[in-house]
Amino acid sequence: MTAHPTDFIAPGATLGVLGGGQLGRMFAQAAQAAGYTVAVLEPDAHAPAAQVTPNHVRASYDDADALHQLARITAAVTIEFENVPAATLDWLDAHVQLAPHAPAVAVCQDRSAEKALFTRLGVACAPHAVIASEADARTAHIESLLPGILKTARLGYDGKGQMTVASAADLPAAWRALGGVTCVLERKLDLRQELSVILARGRDGQIVHLPPQQNLHRDGILFASFAPPSALEPALAQRAVQAAQAIARGLDYVGVLCVEFFVLDDGSLVANEMAPRPHNSGHHTLDSCDVSQFDLQVRALVGAPLVAPRQHSPAVMLNLLGDVWFDPSGQQREPDWAGVLALPGAHLHLYGKREPRRARKMGHLTFTAATTAQAAQAALQACSVLGLEPF
Ligand code: ADP
Ligand code: MG
């Protein structure tokens, strides 16, 4: 460590972010609003965060010269995606003020490590088995895990790297189809609801959290988030927050952490996975809370006081995938932004990605209103304007 961990990094300093996607862009915008300069390490010249930062270190995440440069020009560094190479994180942890720390990110990179942590901390997770070899795929006692979902332990996102497995006989082929890498087989659970909890933990161990939101997925990708959910028992919300806090403490976590949960048909709560960064389900906080998840990321990184965010408006967030740039015949078109912006409480966020592709996250739309039901009404109208199936 080159700096005292408790030092407050005052505005004017340069903060670094690894990764130039939309999360890096929104981190940079929050940091800039608070008076910081931002440097981004990102190989793509046109990446969303590179467009908004004056210091673009254009190199791959394992480029030693680039890491030295980043360490030289920044007072602290954070990440916007979890799959930063381990060697990079270890090096940064030793040479700059990094939040979150490398060992915590390493757990979040690996579903089997996540589940081992949940189990160790007494946080329930889906019944599962690690499938690391052809022999595991053939001999594992998996009847109780079927029908199941086989997920690659590493590098999966937006439903990628997952296959459903109906019978034990299907498992070896599914494992090979996912590349023969270490996987986790989980039982497919009957979900009543999906929730996520986003919190921030400071270097001093203080934790603040955002209100839990309900998440709706389509094809494994987040489609909409509802905050606050229209039907969420307060006791359940509290259990989710307490579980997320226990996980953050168990990891000695510093920074913003998101934990995804399933609520099962019997009302029980199961931790699914976590992200060592702001999360898509928290994007509504930009417009619905006095302190957003990106503000919290900045505060935790610079050692500023963490204040409990207050949600001033109920909100519904819709993801804008590249699909809405195509009409039903497959012709590319510009979505009807004027039609969307005519709706009450609409906040349009686009990430500056040049090429719309199906399933690619191009932006999001948040609707704020006096109630979640009213925000959902406006979001449903937006679905109609954009040609999306209503939820
Ligand atoms: P990703 O990294 O792609 O977000 P997740 O593990 O969160 O992977 O899975 C994506 C979505 O798939 C979840 O939000 C949920 O809707 C569904 N899903 C994942 N695991 C299960 C499960 N064990 N049972 C039922 N649905 C699941
Ligand atoms: Mg997920």
Tab-separated table of C-alpha atoms and ligand atoms in Angstrom:
chain	number	residue	atom	x	y	z
A	1	MET	CA	0.000	0.000	0.000
A	2	THR	CA	1.361	3.370	-0.961
A	3	ALA	CA	-1.255	5.351	0.969
A	4	HIS	CA	-2.786	5.074	4.397
A	5	PRO	CA	-6.001	3.078	3.932
A	6	THR	CA	-8.069	5.522	5.950
A	7	ASP	CA	-6.955	8.603	4.039
A	8	PHE	CA	-9.718	10.616	2.425
A	9	ILE	CA	-8.938	11.270	-1.215
A	10	ALA	CA	-10.094	14.816	-1.861
A	11	PRO	CA	-11.787	16.019	-5.060
A	12	GLY	CA	-9.236	17.005	-7.678
A	13	ALA	CA	-7.530	13.618	-7.524
A	14	THR	CA	-7.670	11.132	-10.374
A	15	LEU	CA	-9.597	7.893	-9.864
A	16	GLY	CA	-9.039	4.854	-12.073
A	17	VAL	CA	-11.534	2.306	-13.331
A	18	LEU	CA	-10.752	-1.023	-14.960
A	19	GLY	CA	-13.151	-1.587	-17.808
A	20	GLY	CA	-14.833	0.852	-20.144
A	21	GLY	CA	-18.424	-0.395	-20.342
A	22	GLN	CA	-21.580	1.384	-19.235
A	23	LEU	CA	-20.885	0.771	-15.556
A	24	GLY	CA	-17.498	2.444	-15.934
A	25	ARG	CA	-19.163	5.323	-17.772
A	26	MET	CA	-21.717	5.912	-15.015
A	27	PHE	CA	-18.997	5.606	-12.340
A	28	ALA	CA	-16.952	8.205	-14.225
A	29	GLN	CA	-19.914	10.556	-14.517
A	30	ALA	CA	-20.603	10.322	-10.772
A	31	ALA	CA	-16.923	10.842	-9.944
A	32	GLN	CA	-16.687	13.833	-12.273
A	33	ALA	CA	-19.796	15.381	-10.735
A	34	ALA	CA	-18.006	15.236	-7.382
A	35	GLY	CA	-14.902	16.925	-8.777
A	36	TYR	CA	-12.630	13.966	-9.548
A	37	THR	CA	-10.809	13.248	-12.780
A	38	VAL	CA	-11.184	9.707	-14.095
A	39	ALA	CA	-8.780	7.424	-15.930
A	40	VAL	CA	-10.081	4.295	-17.616
A	41	LEU	CA	-8.078	1.218	-18.593
A	42	GLU	CA	-9.865	-0.257	-21.583
A	43	PRO	CA	-8.678	-1.672	-24.923
A	44	ASP	CA	-11.587	-0.370	-27.049
A	45	ALA	CA	-11.185	3.220	-28.311
A	46	HIS	CA	-14.951	3.811	-28.492
A	47	ALA	CA	-15.998	2.084	-25.253
A	48	PRO	CA	-18.778	3.870	-23.308
A	49	ALA	CA	-16.494	4.988	-20.464
A	50	ALA	CA	-13.635	5.963	-22.785
A	51	GLN	CA	-15.991	8.488	-24.444
A	52	VAL	CA	-16.456	10.417	-21.213
A	53	THR	CA	-12.994	10.304	-19.626
A	54	PRO	CA	-10.019	12.456	-20.532
A	55	ASN	CA	-7.489	9.808	-19.500
A	56	HIS	CA	-7.979	6.708	-21.579
A	57	VAL	CA	-5.194	4.182	-21.008
A	58	ARG	CA	-5.853	2.106	-24.080
A	59	ALA	CA	-4.465	-1.343	-23.406
A	60	SER	CA	-5.495	-4.806	-22.349
A	61	TYR	CA	-6.186	-5.484	-18.678
A	62	ASP	CA	-2.974	-7.468	-18.232
A	63	ASP	CA	-0.615	-4.962	-19.884
A	64	ALA	CA	2.144	-4.318	-17.318
A	65	ASP	CA	3.123	-0.892	-18.704
A	66	ALA	CA	-0.499	0.224	-18.694
A	67	LEU	CA	-0.940	-0.908	-15.089
A	68	HIS	CA	2.164	1.039	-14.056
A	69	GLN	CA	0.803	4.097	-15.837
A	70	LEU	CA	-2.592	3.733	-14.169
A	71	ALA	CA	-0.972	3.363	-10.750
A	72	ARG	CA	1.173	6.449	-11.402
A	73	ILE	CA	-1.701	8.745	-12.351
A	74	THR	CA	-4.439	7.588	-9.964
A	75	ALA	CA	-5.040	7.907	-6.230
A	76	ALA	CA	-7.347	4.877	-6.143
A	77	VAL	CA	-8.730	2.313	-8.571
A	78	THR	CA	-12.015	0.426	-8.866
A	79	ILE	CA	-13.466	-2.063	-11.338
A	80	GLU	CA	-16.596	-2.102	-13.455
A	81	PHE	CA	-16.614	-5.819	-14.261
A	82	GLU	CA	-15.508	-8.809	-12.234
A	83	ASN	CA	-13.534	-10.709	-14.831
A	84	VAL	CA	-10.372	-8.664	-14.539
A	85	PRO	CA	-7.394	-11.095	-14.613
A	86	ALA	CA	-6.383	-12.183	-11.107
A	87	ALA	CA	-2.748	-11.160	-11.638
A	88	THR	CA	-3.859	-7.619	-12.519
A	89	LEU	CA	-5.975	-7.319	-9.387
A	90	ASP	CA	-3.200	-8.718	-7.180
A	91	TRP	CA	-0.694	-6.267	-8.640
A	92	LEU	CA	-3.023	-3.279	-8.222
A	93	ASP	CA	-3.891	-4.323	-4.663
A	94	ALA	CA	-0.194	-4.219	-3.836
A	95	HIS	CA	0.555	-0.910	-5.574
A	96	VAL	CA	-2.532	1.332	-5.394
A	97	GLN	CA	-5.579	1.787	-3.226
A	98	LEU	CA	-7.916	-0.761	-4.847
A	99	ALA	CA	-11.572	-1.219	-3.920
A	100	PRO	CA	-12.890	-3.861	-3.920
A	101	HIS	CA	-9.792	-5.837	-2.910
A	102	ALA	CA	-8.499	-8.670	-5.091
A	103	PRO	CA	-9.470	-11.619	-2.836
A	104	ALA	CA	-13.116	-10.476	-2.665
A	105	VAL	CA	-13.276	-10.090	-6.444
A	106	ALA	CA	-11.733	-13.557	-6.840
A	107	VAL	CA	-14.686	-15.065	-4.952
A	108	CYS	CA	-17.156	-13.171	-7.156
A	109	GLN	CA	-15.423	-14.504	-10.279
A	110	ASP	CA	-16.261	-18.107	-9.461
A	111	ARG	CA	-19.753	-19.481	-8.812
A	112	SER	CA	-18.425	-22.426	-6.820
A	113	ALA	CA	-16.412	-20.074	-4.562
A	114	GLU	CA	-19.485	-17.860	-4.136
A	115	LYS	CA	-21.620	-20.782	-3.098
A	116	ALA	CA	-18.921	-22.028	-0.708
A	117	LEU	CA	-18.879	-18.570	0.896
A	118	PHE	CA	-22.679	-18.431	1.174
A	119	THR	CA	-22.654	-21.867	2.811
A	120	ARG	CA	-19.850	-20.933	5.216
A	121	LEU	CA	-21.768	-17.816	6.273
A	122	GLY	CA	-25.044	-19.709	6.733
A	123	VAL	CA	-26.714	-17.937	3.776
A	124	ALA	CA	-28.937	-20.430	1.926
A	125	CYS	CA	-28.171	-21.062	-1.754
A	126	ALA	CA	-29.500	-23.465	-4.392
A	127	PRO	CA	-28.641	-27.149	-3.905
A	128	HIS	CA	-25.695	-27.719	-6.225
A	129	ALA	CA	-22.665	-29.813	-7.190
A	130	VAL	CA	-19.378	-28.828	-8.823
A	131	ILE	CA	-18.828	-30.626	-12.141
A	132	ALA	CA	-15.150	-30.290	-13.017
A	133	SER	CA	-14.491	-33.336	-15.189
A	134	GLU	CA	-16.072	-35.868	-17.525
A	135	ALA	CA	-15.925	-38.328	-14.613
A	136	ASP	CA	-17.878	-35.884	-12.394
A	137	ALA	CA	-20.437	-35.507	-15.163
A	138	ARG	CA	-20.859	-39.287	-15.338
A	139	THR	CA	-20.693	-40.243	-11.691
A	140	ALA	CA	-22.088	-37.304	-9.755
A	141	HIS	CA	-25.134	-38.190	-7.685
A	142	ILE	CA	-27.330	-35.573	-9.201
A	143	GLU	CA	-30.848	-36.972	-9.131
A	144	SER	CA	-31.796	-34.489	-6.406
A	145	LEU	CA	-30.478	-31.619	-8.590
A	146	LEU	CA	-32.716	-32.382	-11.588
A	147	PRO	CA	-34.111	-30.726	-13.503
A	148	GLY	CA	-31.071	-28.522	-13.141
A	149	ILE	CA	-29.133	-25.675	-14.682
A	150	LEU	CA	-25.491	-26.258	-15.533
A	151	LYS	CA	-23.528	-23.009	-15.312
A	152	THR	CA	-19.865	-22.396	-16.083
A	153	ALA	CA	-18.183	-21.513	-12.798
A	154	ARG	CA	-16.459	-18.534	-14.404
A	155	LEU	CA	-17.178	-15.856	-17.033
A	156	GLY	CA	-20.952	-16.337	-17.360
A	157	TYR	CA	-23.243	-13.305	-17.612
A	158	ASP	CA	-26.699	-12.428	-18.966
A	159	GLY	CA	-27.600	-16.132	-19.034
A	160	LYS	CA	-24.540	-16.986	-21.143
A	161	GLY	CA	-22.631	-20.140	-20.181
A	162	GLN	CA	-25.764	-21.925	-18.942
A	163	MET	CA	-27.699	-24.990	-20.084
A	164	THR	CA	-30.698	-26.725	-18.629
A	165	VAL	CA	-30.193	-30.396	-17.822
A	166	ALA	CA	-33.282	-32.606	-17.693
A	167	SER	CA	-31.748	-36.012	-16.968
A	168	ALA	CA	-28.502	-37.474	-15.655
A	169	ALA	CA	-27.846	-38.922	-19.111
A	170	ASP	CA	-27.818	-35.382	-20.586
A	171	LEU	CA	-25.177	-34.062	-18.204
A	172	PRO	CA	-21.949	-35.197	-19.943
A	173	ALA	CA	-23.051	-33.708	-23.292
A	174	ALA	CA	-24.149	-30.447	-21.628
A	175	TRP	CA	-20.822	-30.225	-19.795
A	176	ARG	CA	-18.909	-30.719	-23.063
A	177	ALA	CA	-21.142	-28.189	-24.844
A	178	LEU	CA	-20.134	-25.595	-22.224
A	179	GLY	CA	-16.508	-26.220	-23.143
A	180	GLY	CA	-15.561	-28.881	-20.608
A	181	VAL	CA	-14.685	-26.227	-18.032
A	182	THR	CA	-15.466	-26.321	-14.318
A	183	CYS	CA	-19.201	-25.891	-13.892
A	184	VAL	CA	-21.799	-25.772	-11.155
A	185	LEU	CA	-24.982	-27.801	-11.528
A	186	GLU	CA	-27.833	-26.268	-9.548
A	187	ARG	CA	-31.347	-27.437	-9.070
A	188	LYS	CA	-33.841	-25.411	-11.123
A	189	LEU	CA	-35.903	-23.750	-8.443
A	190	ASP	CA	-39.491	-22.500	-8.626
A	191	LEU	CA	-39.048	-18.763	-8.257
A	192	ARG	CA	-41.794	-16.592	-6.847
A	193	GLN	CA	-39.708	-13.456	-7.076
A	194	GLU	CA	-36.161	-12.297	-7.795
A	195	LEU	CA	-34.619	-9.587	-5.640
A	196	SER	CA	-31.295	-7.824	-5.409
A	197	VAL	CA	-29.657	-5.876	-2.622
A	198	ILE	CA	-26.983	-3.292	-3.329
A	199	LEU	CA	-24.823	-2.053	-0.485
A	200	ALA	CA	-21.636	-0.137	0.045
A	201	ARG	CA	-19.055	-0.906	2.708
A	202	GLY	CA	-16.310	1.526	3.648
A	203	ARG	CA	-12.734	0.826	4.685
A	204	ASP	CA	-13.869	1.388	8.268
A	205	GLY	CA	-16.463	-1.383	7.970
A	206	GLN	CA	-19.498	0.911	7.867
A	207	ILE	CA	-22.272	-0.419	5.637
A	208	VAL	CA	-25.145	1.414	3.955
A	209	HIS	CA	-27.638	-0.180	1.596
A	210	LEU	CA	-30.119	0.756	-1.077
A	211	PRO	CA	-33.708	-0.468	-0.841
A	212	PRO	CA	-34.047	-3.977	-2.347
A	213	GLN	CA	-35.541	-4.132	-5.819
A	214	GLN	CA	-37.477	-6.829	-7.624
A	215	ASN	CA	-36.010	-8.014	-10.909
A	216	LEU	CA	-37.689	-9.548	-13.922
A	217	HIS	CA	-35.514	-11.521	-16.333
A	218	ARG	CA	-36.229	-12.556	-19.908
A	219	ASP	CA	-34.009	-15.142	-21.585
A	220	GLY	CA	-31.577	-14.881	-18.675
A	221	ILE	CA	-31.150	-11.090	-19.125
A	222	LEU	CA	-32.515	-8.462	-16.765
A	223	PHE	CA	-35.619	-6.969	-18.393
A	224	ALA	CA	-37.050	-4.723	-15.667
A	225	SER	CA	-36.482	-3.718	-12.044
A	226	PHE	CA	-39.188	-2.506	-9.656
A	227	ALA	CA	-38.255	-0.368	-6.673
A	228	PRO	CA	-39.818	-0.720	-4.237
A	229	PRO	CA	-41.443	-3.984	-5.339
A	230	SER	CA	-45.242	-3.755	-5.200
A	231	ALA	CA	-45.445	-6.971	-3.150
A	232	LEU	CA	-42.488	-7.595	-0.884
A	233	GLU	CA	-42.934	-8.532	2.747
A	234	PRO	CA	-40.827	-6.191	4.896
A	235	ALA	CA	-39.484	-9.153	6.886
A	236	LEU	CA	-38.251	-10.785	3.678
A	237	ALA	CA	-36.636	-7.552	2.503
A	238	GLN	CA	-34.921	-7.283	5.865
A	239	ARG	CA	-33.613	-10.853	5.661
A	240	ALA	CA	-32.181	-10.145	2.216
A	241	VAL	CA	-30.445	-7.002	3.470
A	242	GLN	CA	-29.048	-8.855	6.485
A	243	ALA	CA	-27.740	-11.682	4.292
A	244	ALA	CA	-26.062	-9.180	1.938
A	245	GLN	CA	-24.486	-7.412	4.929
A	246	ALA	CA	-23.205	-10.730	6.302
A	247	ILE	CA	-21.642	-11.506	2.918
A	248	ALA	CA	-19.955	-8.086	2.752
A	249	ARG	CA	-18.549	-8.516	6.260
A	250	GLY	CA	-17.517	-12.114	5.518
A	251	LEU	CA	-15.480	-10.869	2.551
A	252	ASP	CA	-14.121	-7.843	4.444
A	253	TYR	CA	-15.508	-6.079	1.412
A	254	VAL	CA	-14.760	-2.477	0.445
A	255	GLY	CA	-16.900	-0.822	-2.231
A	256	VAL	CA	-20.296	-1.466	-3.799
A	257	LEU	CA	-21.580	-5.035	-3.746
A	258	CYS	CA	-24.761	-6.464	-5.245
A	259	VAL	CA	-26.259	-9.757	-4.106
A	260	GLU	CA	-28.996	-11.398	-6.199
A	261	PHE	CA	-31.627	-13.455	-4.378
A	262	PHE	CA	-34.427	-15.829	-5.297
A	263	VAL	CA	-37.628	-15.960	-3.275
A	264	LEU	CA	-39.015	-19.479	-3.601
A	265	ASP	CA	-42.653	-20.519	-3.710
A	266	ASP	CA	-42.535	-21.468	-0.020
A	267	GLY	CA	-41.341	-17.953	0.887
A	268	SER	CA	-37.742	-18.977	1.601
A	269	LEU	CA	-34.833	-16.828	0.480
A	270	VAL	CA	-31.871	-18.167	-1.512
A	271	ALA	CA	-28.748	-16.233	-2.534
A	272	ASN	CA	-28.040	-16.660	-6.253
A	273	GLU	CA	-24.870	-14.775	-7.129
A	274	MET	CA	-23.110	-11.505	-6.459
A	275	ALA	CA	-21.339	-8.743	-8.318
A	276	PRO	CA	-18.399	-6.777	-6.866
A	277	ARG	CA	-19.602	-3.490	-8.372
A	278	PRO	CA	-22.750	-1.501	-9.114
A	279	HIS	CA	-25.402	-3.628	-10.785
A	280	ASN	CA	-27.867	-3.244	-13.640
A	281	SER	CA	-30.748	-3.643	-11.178
A	282	GLY	CA	-29.562	-0.514	-9.355
A	283	HIS	CA	-29.553	1.822	-12.355
A	284	HIS	CA	-32.868	3.330	-11.233
A	285	THR	CA	-31.026	4.844	-8.247
A	286	LEU	CA	-29.583	7.495	-10.592
A	287	ASP	CA	-33.076	8.981	-10.833
A	288	SER	CA	-34.918	7.618	-7.791
A	289	CYS	CA	-32.474	8.120	-4.897
A	290	ASP	CA	-30.629	11.054	-3.391
A	291	VAL	CA	-27.421	8.976	-3.477
A	292	SER	CA	-27.042	6.600	-6.438
A	293	GLN	CA	-25.156	3.310	-6.513
A	294	PHE	CA	-22.416	5.080	-8.508
A	295	ASP	CA	-22.200	7.889	-5.925
A	296	LEU	CA	-21.707	5.152	-3.310
A	297	GLN	CA	-18.966	3.554	-5.421
A	298	VAL	CA	-17.145	6.908	-5.530
A	299	ARG	CA	-17.642	7.540	-1.811
A	300	ALA	CA	-16.402	4.092	-0.779
A	301	LEU	CA	-13.386	4.417	-3.086
A	302	VAL	CA	-12.271	7.830	-1.828
A	303	GLY	CA	-13.016	7.113	1.827
A	304	ALA	CA	-15.809	9.686	2.035
A	305	PRO	CA	-18.560	9.231	4.612
A	306	LEU	CA	-21.179	6.728	3.502
A	307	VAL	CA	-24.656	8.100	4.032
A	308	ALA	CA	-27.719	5.905	3.846
A	309	PRO	CA	-29.412	6.654	0.513
A	310	ARG	CA	-33.026	7.761	0.590
A	311	GLN	CA	-35.301	6.759	-2.255
A	312	HIS	CA	-37.400	9.810	-3.064
A	313	SER	CA	-39.381	8.289	-5.952
A	314	PRO	CA	-40.663	4.811	-6.653
A	315	ALA	CA	-39.202	3.640	-9.956
A	316	VAL	CA	-39.380	1.057	-12.696
A	317	MET	CA	-36.330	0.508	-14.899
A	318	LEU	CA	-36.429	-1.090	-18.334
A	319	ASN	CA	-33.277	-2.279	-20.052
A	320	LEU	CA	-32.840	-1.133	-23.645
A	321	LEU	CA	-31.296	-4.034	-25.521
A	322	GLY	CA	-30.168	-3.771	-29.128
A	323	ASP	CA	-33.358	-5.614	-30.112
A	324	VAL	CA	-35.390	-2.398	-29.963
A	325	TRP	CA	-33.268	-0.994	-32.802
A	326	PHE	CA	-34.853	-3.567	-35.150
A	327	ASP	CA	-38.393	-3.621	-36.517
A	328	PRO	CA	-40.375	-6.886	-36.716
A	329	SER	CA	-39.020	-7.543	-40.233
A	330	GLY	CA	-35.426	-7.271	-38.950
A	331	GLN	CA	-34.751	-3.829	-40.470
A	332	GLN	CA	-32.624	-1.542	-38.322
A	333	ARG	CA	-34.433	1.601	-37.133
A	334	GLU	CA	-34.002	4.361	-34.576
A	335	PRO	CA	-36.331	3.731	-31.637
A	336	ASP	CA	-39.086	6.324	-31.118
A	337	TRP	CA	-37.300	8.315	-28.412
A	338	ALA	CA	-39.698	11.240	-28.692
A	339	GLY	CA	-42.591	8.867	-28.013
A	340	VAL	CA	-40.799	7.484	-24.961
A	341	LEU	CA	-39.801	10.900	-23.641
A	342	ALA	CA	-43.401	12.078	-23.871
A	343	LEU	CA	-44.299	9.616	-21.098
A	344	PRO	CA	-44.475	10.924	-17.509
A	345	GLY	CA	-41.374	10.430	-15.360
A	346	ALA	CA	-39.177	9.104	-18.183
A	347	HIS	CA	-35.390	9.231	-17.772
A	348	LEU	CA	-33.481	8.028	-20.827
A	349	HIS	CA	-29.910	6.770	-20.444
A	350	LEU	CA	-27.961	5.668	-23.515
A	351	TYR	CA	-24.428	4.344	-23.268
A	352	GLY	CA	-22.986	5.623	-26.553
A	353	LYS	CA	-22.565	2.159	-28.120
A	354	ARG	CA	-22.355	2.532	-31.864
A	355	GLU	CA	-23.613	-0.816	-33.025
A	356	PRO	CA	-26.956	-2.147	-31.813
A	357	ARG	CA	-26.911	-5.927	-31.535
A	358	ARG	CA	-29.581	-8.242	-30.208
A	359	ALA	CA	-29.215	-8.846	-26.451
A	360	ARG	CA	-26.610	-6.064	-26.216
A	361	LYS	CA	-27.285	-3.568	-23.421
A	362	MET	CA	-27.472	-0.197	-25.199
A	363	GLY	CA	-29.105	1.834	-22.453
A	364	HIS	CA	-31.917	1.890	-19.944
A	365	LEU	CA	-35.078	3.827	-19.207
A	366	THR	CA	-36.200	4.674	-15.702
A	367	PHE	CA	-39.710	5.827	-14.895
A	368	THR	CA	-40.190	7.638	-11.613
A	369	ALA	CA	-43.660	8.257	-10.197
A	370	ALA	CA	-45.610	8.657	-6.963
A	371	THR	CA	-46.096	4.865	-6.756
A	372	THR	CA	-44.430	1.828	-8.304
A	373	ALA	CA	-47.772	0.990	-9.949
A	374	GLN	CA	-47.843	4.363	-11.699
A	375	ALA	CA	-44.235	3.993	-12.806
A	376	ALA	CA	-45.115	0.531	-14.139
A	377	GLN	CA	-48.005	2.037	-16.122
A	378	ALA	CA	-45.624	4.434	-17.868
A	379	ALA	CA	-43.114	1.616	-18.404
A	380	LEU	CA	-45.855	-0.491	-20.019
A	381	GLN	CA	-46.632	2.384	-22.381
A	382	ALA	CA	-42.915	2.552	-23.209
A	383	CYS	CA	-43.000	-1.167	-24.027
A	384	SER	CA	-45.774	-0.457	-26.497
A	385	VAL	CA	-43.878	2.479	-28.068
A	386	LEU	CA	-40.693	0.394	-28.373
A	387	GLY	CA	-42.347	-2.825	-29.563
A	388	LEU	CA	-41.492	-4.805	-26.403
A	389	GLU	CA	-43.720	-7.536	-24.995
A	390	PRO	CA	-45.578	-6.126	-21.968
A	391	PHE	CA	-44.551	-7.489	-18.572
B	1	ADP	P1	-26.045	-14.525	-14.861
B	1	ADP	O1	-24.621	-14.456	-14.450
B	1	ADP	O2	-26.229	-14.786	-16.306
B	1	ADP	O3	-26.868	-13.370	-14.334
B	1	ADP	P2	-27.657	-16.139	-13.035
B	1	ADP	O4	-27.161	-17.291	-12.249
B	1	ADP	O5	-28.026	-14.925	-12.273
B	1	ADP	O6	-26.581	-15.850	-14.159
B	1	ADP	O7	-28.908	-16.610	-13.889
B	1	ADP	C1	-29.667	-15.744	-14.705
B	1	ADP	C2	-31.157	-15.925	-14.424
B	1	ADP	O8	-31.543	-17.303	-14.698
B	1	ADP	C3	-31.539	-15.704	-12.982
B	1	ADP	O9	-31.723	-14.334	-12.697
B	1	ADP	C4	-32.846	-16.517	-12.924
B	1	ADP	O10	-33.897	-15.822	-13.568
B	1	ADP	C5	-32.508	-17.731	-13.756
B	1	ADP	N1	-31.928	-18.797	-12.884
B	1	ADP	C6	-30.628	-18.948	-12.580
B	1	ADP	N2	-30.431	-19.982	-11.737
B	1	ADP	C7	-31.643	-20.515	-11.482
B	1	ADP	C8	-32.109	-21.619	-10.683
B	1	ADP	N3	-31.265	-22.390	-9.973
B	1	ADP	N4	-33.437	-21.874	-10.674
B	1	ADP	C9	-34.313	-21.116	-11.387
B	1	ADP	N5	-33.922	-20.064	-12.172
B	1	ADP	C10	-32.607	-19.747	-12.216
B	2	MG	MG	-27.498	-12.931	-12.406
